[in-house]
Amino acid sequence: MARLALLERTVFVDVEALRAERHGLVKPDIPADARRFADAVGLGAAVDYVESIGMDVIARYEHELLVYATEKMRTVPGLALIGTAPEKASVLSFTLDGHEPLEVGKALDREGVAVRAGHHCAQPILRRFGLEATVRPSLAFYNTCADVDALVAVLLRLQAGRGQLL
């Protein structure tokens, strides 16, 4: 019984059968490279999607969103932006006075705002700035100004003492 079928660039996988196989309930009958094929098809679909929007459109939108986020985040008392080059990727690393980066990350997570907090595999440059960790929201073409506003609202509550940290 085949559990993988390819129809016009769409991959259908029998998820229950794969779970059973993973737990040793059935013997696998899918060639080892079949799953890599599904990954390649998925990557192809993602590339097609991004190309349909246009890389120049995505780059322009992400830069505009970065400018908006930078302006909004500068309104948060005690927030220090780390790395503010005018032409940079759409990520914002920051620290917040009185709060550890990991605590800020957890507080944002509880409010549904996804960020990374920690050293981001960049210890040498962080140490150059006298830091061990930062909070880092990454902005992409699927984010909106409303996402940035939600981030800033939580940070303002934390600084006003109305946010609860672990």
Coordinates of C-alpha atoms in Angstrom, one line a residue:
M1 CA 0.0 0.0 0.0
A2 CA 1.5 3.3 -1.0
R3 CA 1.2 6.1 1.5
L4 CA 2.7 8.8 -0.6
A5 CA 1.1 10.0 -3.8
L6 CA 2.1 12.9 -6.0
L7 CA -0.6 14.7 -8.0
E8 CA 0.1 17.9 -9.8
R9 CA 2.8 19.0 -7.3
T10 CA 0.6 18.2 -4.3
V11 CA 1.8 15.7 -1.8
F12 CA -0.7 13.6 0.2
V13 CA 0.7 11.7 3.2
D14 CA -1.1 9.2 5.4
V15 CA -0.2 10.8 8.7
E16 CA -1.7 8.1 10.9
A17 CA 0.3 5.4 9.1
L18 CA 3.5 7.4 9.5
R19 CA 2.8 7.8 13.3
A20 CA 2.2 4.1 13.6
E21 CA 5.4 3.4 11.7
R22 CA 7.3 5.8 14.0
H23 CA 6.1 4.0 17.1
G24 CA 7.1 0.6 15.6
L25 CA 3.5 -0.6 15.1
V26 CA 4.0 -1.4 11.4
K27 CA 6.9 -2.2 9.2
P28 CA 7.9 0.7 6.8
D29 CA 7.2 0.1 3.2
I30 CA 8.1 3.6 1.9
P31 CA 11.6 3.9 0.4
A32 CA 13.9 6.0 2.6
D33 CA 14.2 8.8 0.1
A34 CA 10.5 9.2 -0.5
R35 CA 10.2 11.7 2.4
R36 CA 13.0 13.8 1.1
F37 CA 11.1 14.0 -2.2
A38 CA 8.1 15.3 -0.3
D39 CA 10.4 17.9 1.4
A40 CA 11.6 19.0 -2.1
V41 CA 8.1 19.4 -3.4
G42 CA 7.2 21.5 -0.3
L43 CA 10.2 23.7 -0.9
G44 CA 9.3 24.1 -4.5
A45 CA 5.8 25.3 -3.5
A46 CA 7.3 27.8 -1.0
V47 CA 9.6 29.2 -3.7
D48 CA 6.7 29.5 -6.1
Y49 CA 4.7 31.4 -3.5
V50 CA 7.5 33.8 -2.7
E51 CA 8.2 34.4 -6.4
S52 CA 4.5 35.0 -7.1
I53 CA 4.7 37.9 -4.6
G54 CA 8.1 39.1 -5.8
M55 CA 11.3 39.4 -3.8
D56 CA 11.5 43.2 -4.4
V57 CA 7.9 43.6 -3.0
I58 CA 8.8 41.5 0.0
A59 CA 12.1 43.4 0.6
R60 CA 10.4 46.8 0.4
Y61 CA 7.5 45.7 2.7
E62 CA 9.9 44.2 5.3
H63 CA 12.0 47.4 5.3
E64 CA 8.9 49.6 5.8
L65 CA 7.8 47.4 8.6
L66 CA 11.3 47.6 10.2
V67 CA 11.2 51.4 10.0
Y68 CA 7.7 51.4 11.6
A69 CA 8.8 49.0 14.3
T70 CA 11.9 50.9 15.1
E71 CA 9.9 54.2 15.6
K72 CA 7.3 52.5 17.8
M73 CA 9.9 50.6 19.9
R74 CA 11.8 53.9 20.6
T75 CA 8.7 55.0 22.5
V76 CA 9.3 52.3 25.2
P77 CA 11.1 53.8 28.2
G78 CA 14.3 51.9 29.0
L79 CA 14.4 50.0 25.7
A80 CA 17.8 50.0 24.1
L81 CA 18.0 48.9 20.4
I82 CA 21.1 46.9 19.6
G83 CA 22.2 47.4 16.0
T84 CA 20.5 50.2 14.2
A85 CA 22.1 50.3 10.7
P86 CA 19.8 52.1 8.2
E87 CA 20.0 49.2 5.7
K88 CA 19.7 46.0 7.7
A89 CA 17.7 42.8 7.9
S90 CA 14.2 43.1 9.5
V91 CA 15.2 42.0 13.0
L92 CA 15.3 44.2 16.1
S93 CA 17.5 43.1 19.0
F94 CA 16.9 45.0 22.2
T95 CA 17.2 45.0 26.0
L96 CA 14.7 46.4 28.4
D97 CA 16.0 48.1 31.6
G98 CA 15.0 46.2 34.7
H99 CA 14.1 43.0 32.9
E100 CA 16.2 40.0 31.9
P101 CA 15.8 39.1 28.1
L102 CA 14.6 35.6 28.8
E103 CA 11.9 37.0 31.2
V104 CA 10.8 39.5 28.5
G105 CA 10.6 36.7 26.0
K106 CA 8.4 34.6 28.3
A107 CA 6.1 37.6 29.0
L108 CA 5.7 38.3 25.3
D109 CA 5.1 34.6 24.7
R110 CA 2.2 34.6 27.2
E111 CA 0.7 37.5 25.3
G112 CA 1.0 35.6 21.9
V113 CA 4.0 37.6 20.7
A114 CA 6.7 35.4 19.3
V115 CA 10.3 36.5 19.7
R116 CA 13.6 34.9 20.4
A117 CA 15.5 35.7 23.6
G118 CA 19.1 34.7 24.4
H119 CA 22.5 35.0 22.8
H120 CA 21.3 34.0 19.3
C121 CA 24.6 32.3 18.6
A122 CA 26.2 35.7 18.6
Q123 CA 28.1 35.8 21.8
P124 CA 31.2 37.6 20.5
I125 CA 29.3 40.6 19.1
L126 CA 27.0 40.7 22.1
R127 CA 30.0 40.8 24.4
R128 CA 31.4 43.7 22.3
F129 CA 28.3 45.6 23.4
G130 CA 28.7 44.4 27.0
L131 CA 25.7 42.1 26.8
E132 CA 25.1 38.4 27.2
A133 CA 21.6 38.2 25.8
T134 CA 18.9 40.3 24.0
V135 CA 15.3 39.9 22.9
R136 CA 14.9 39.7 19.1
P137 CA 11.7 39.9 17.2
S138 CA 12.1 39.1 13.5
L139 CA 9.8 40.7 11.0
A140 CA 8.7 39.1 7.7
F141 CA 6.3 39.7 4.9
Y142 CA 3.5 37.9 6.8
N143 CA 3.8 40.3 9.8
T144 CA 1.7 43.5 10.1
C145 CA 1.9 46.8 11.9
A146 CA -0.7 45.3 14.3
D147 CA 1.8 42.7 15.2
V148 CA 4.4 45.4 16.0
D149 CA 1.7 47.3 18.0
A150 CA 1.0 44.2 20.1
L151 CA 4.7 43.8 20.8
V152 CA 5.1 47.4 21.9
A153 CA 1.9 47.3 24.0
V154 CA 3.3 44.4 26.1
L155 CA 6.7 46.2 26.5
L156 CA 5.0 49.4 27.6
R157 CA 2.9 47.4 30.2
L158 CA 6.1 45.7 31.5
Q159 CA 7.8 49.0 31.9
A160 CA 4.8 50.5 33.6
G161 CA 4.9 47.7 36.1
R162 CA 1.6 46.3 35.0
G163 CA 3.1 43.3 33.3
Q164 CA 3.9 40.2 35.2
L165 CA 7.2 38.4 34.8
L166 CA 8.1 34.9 35.9

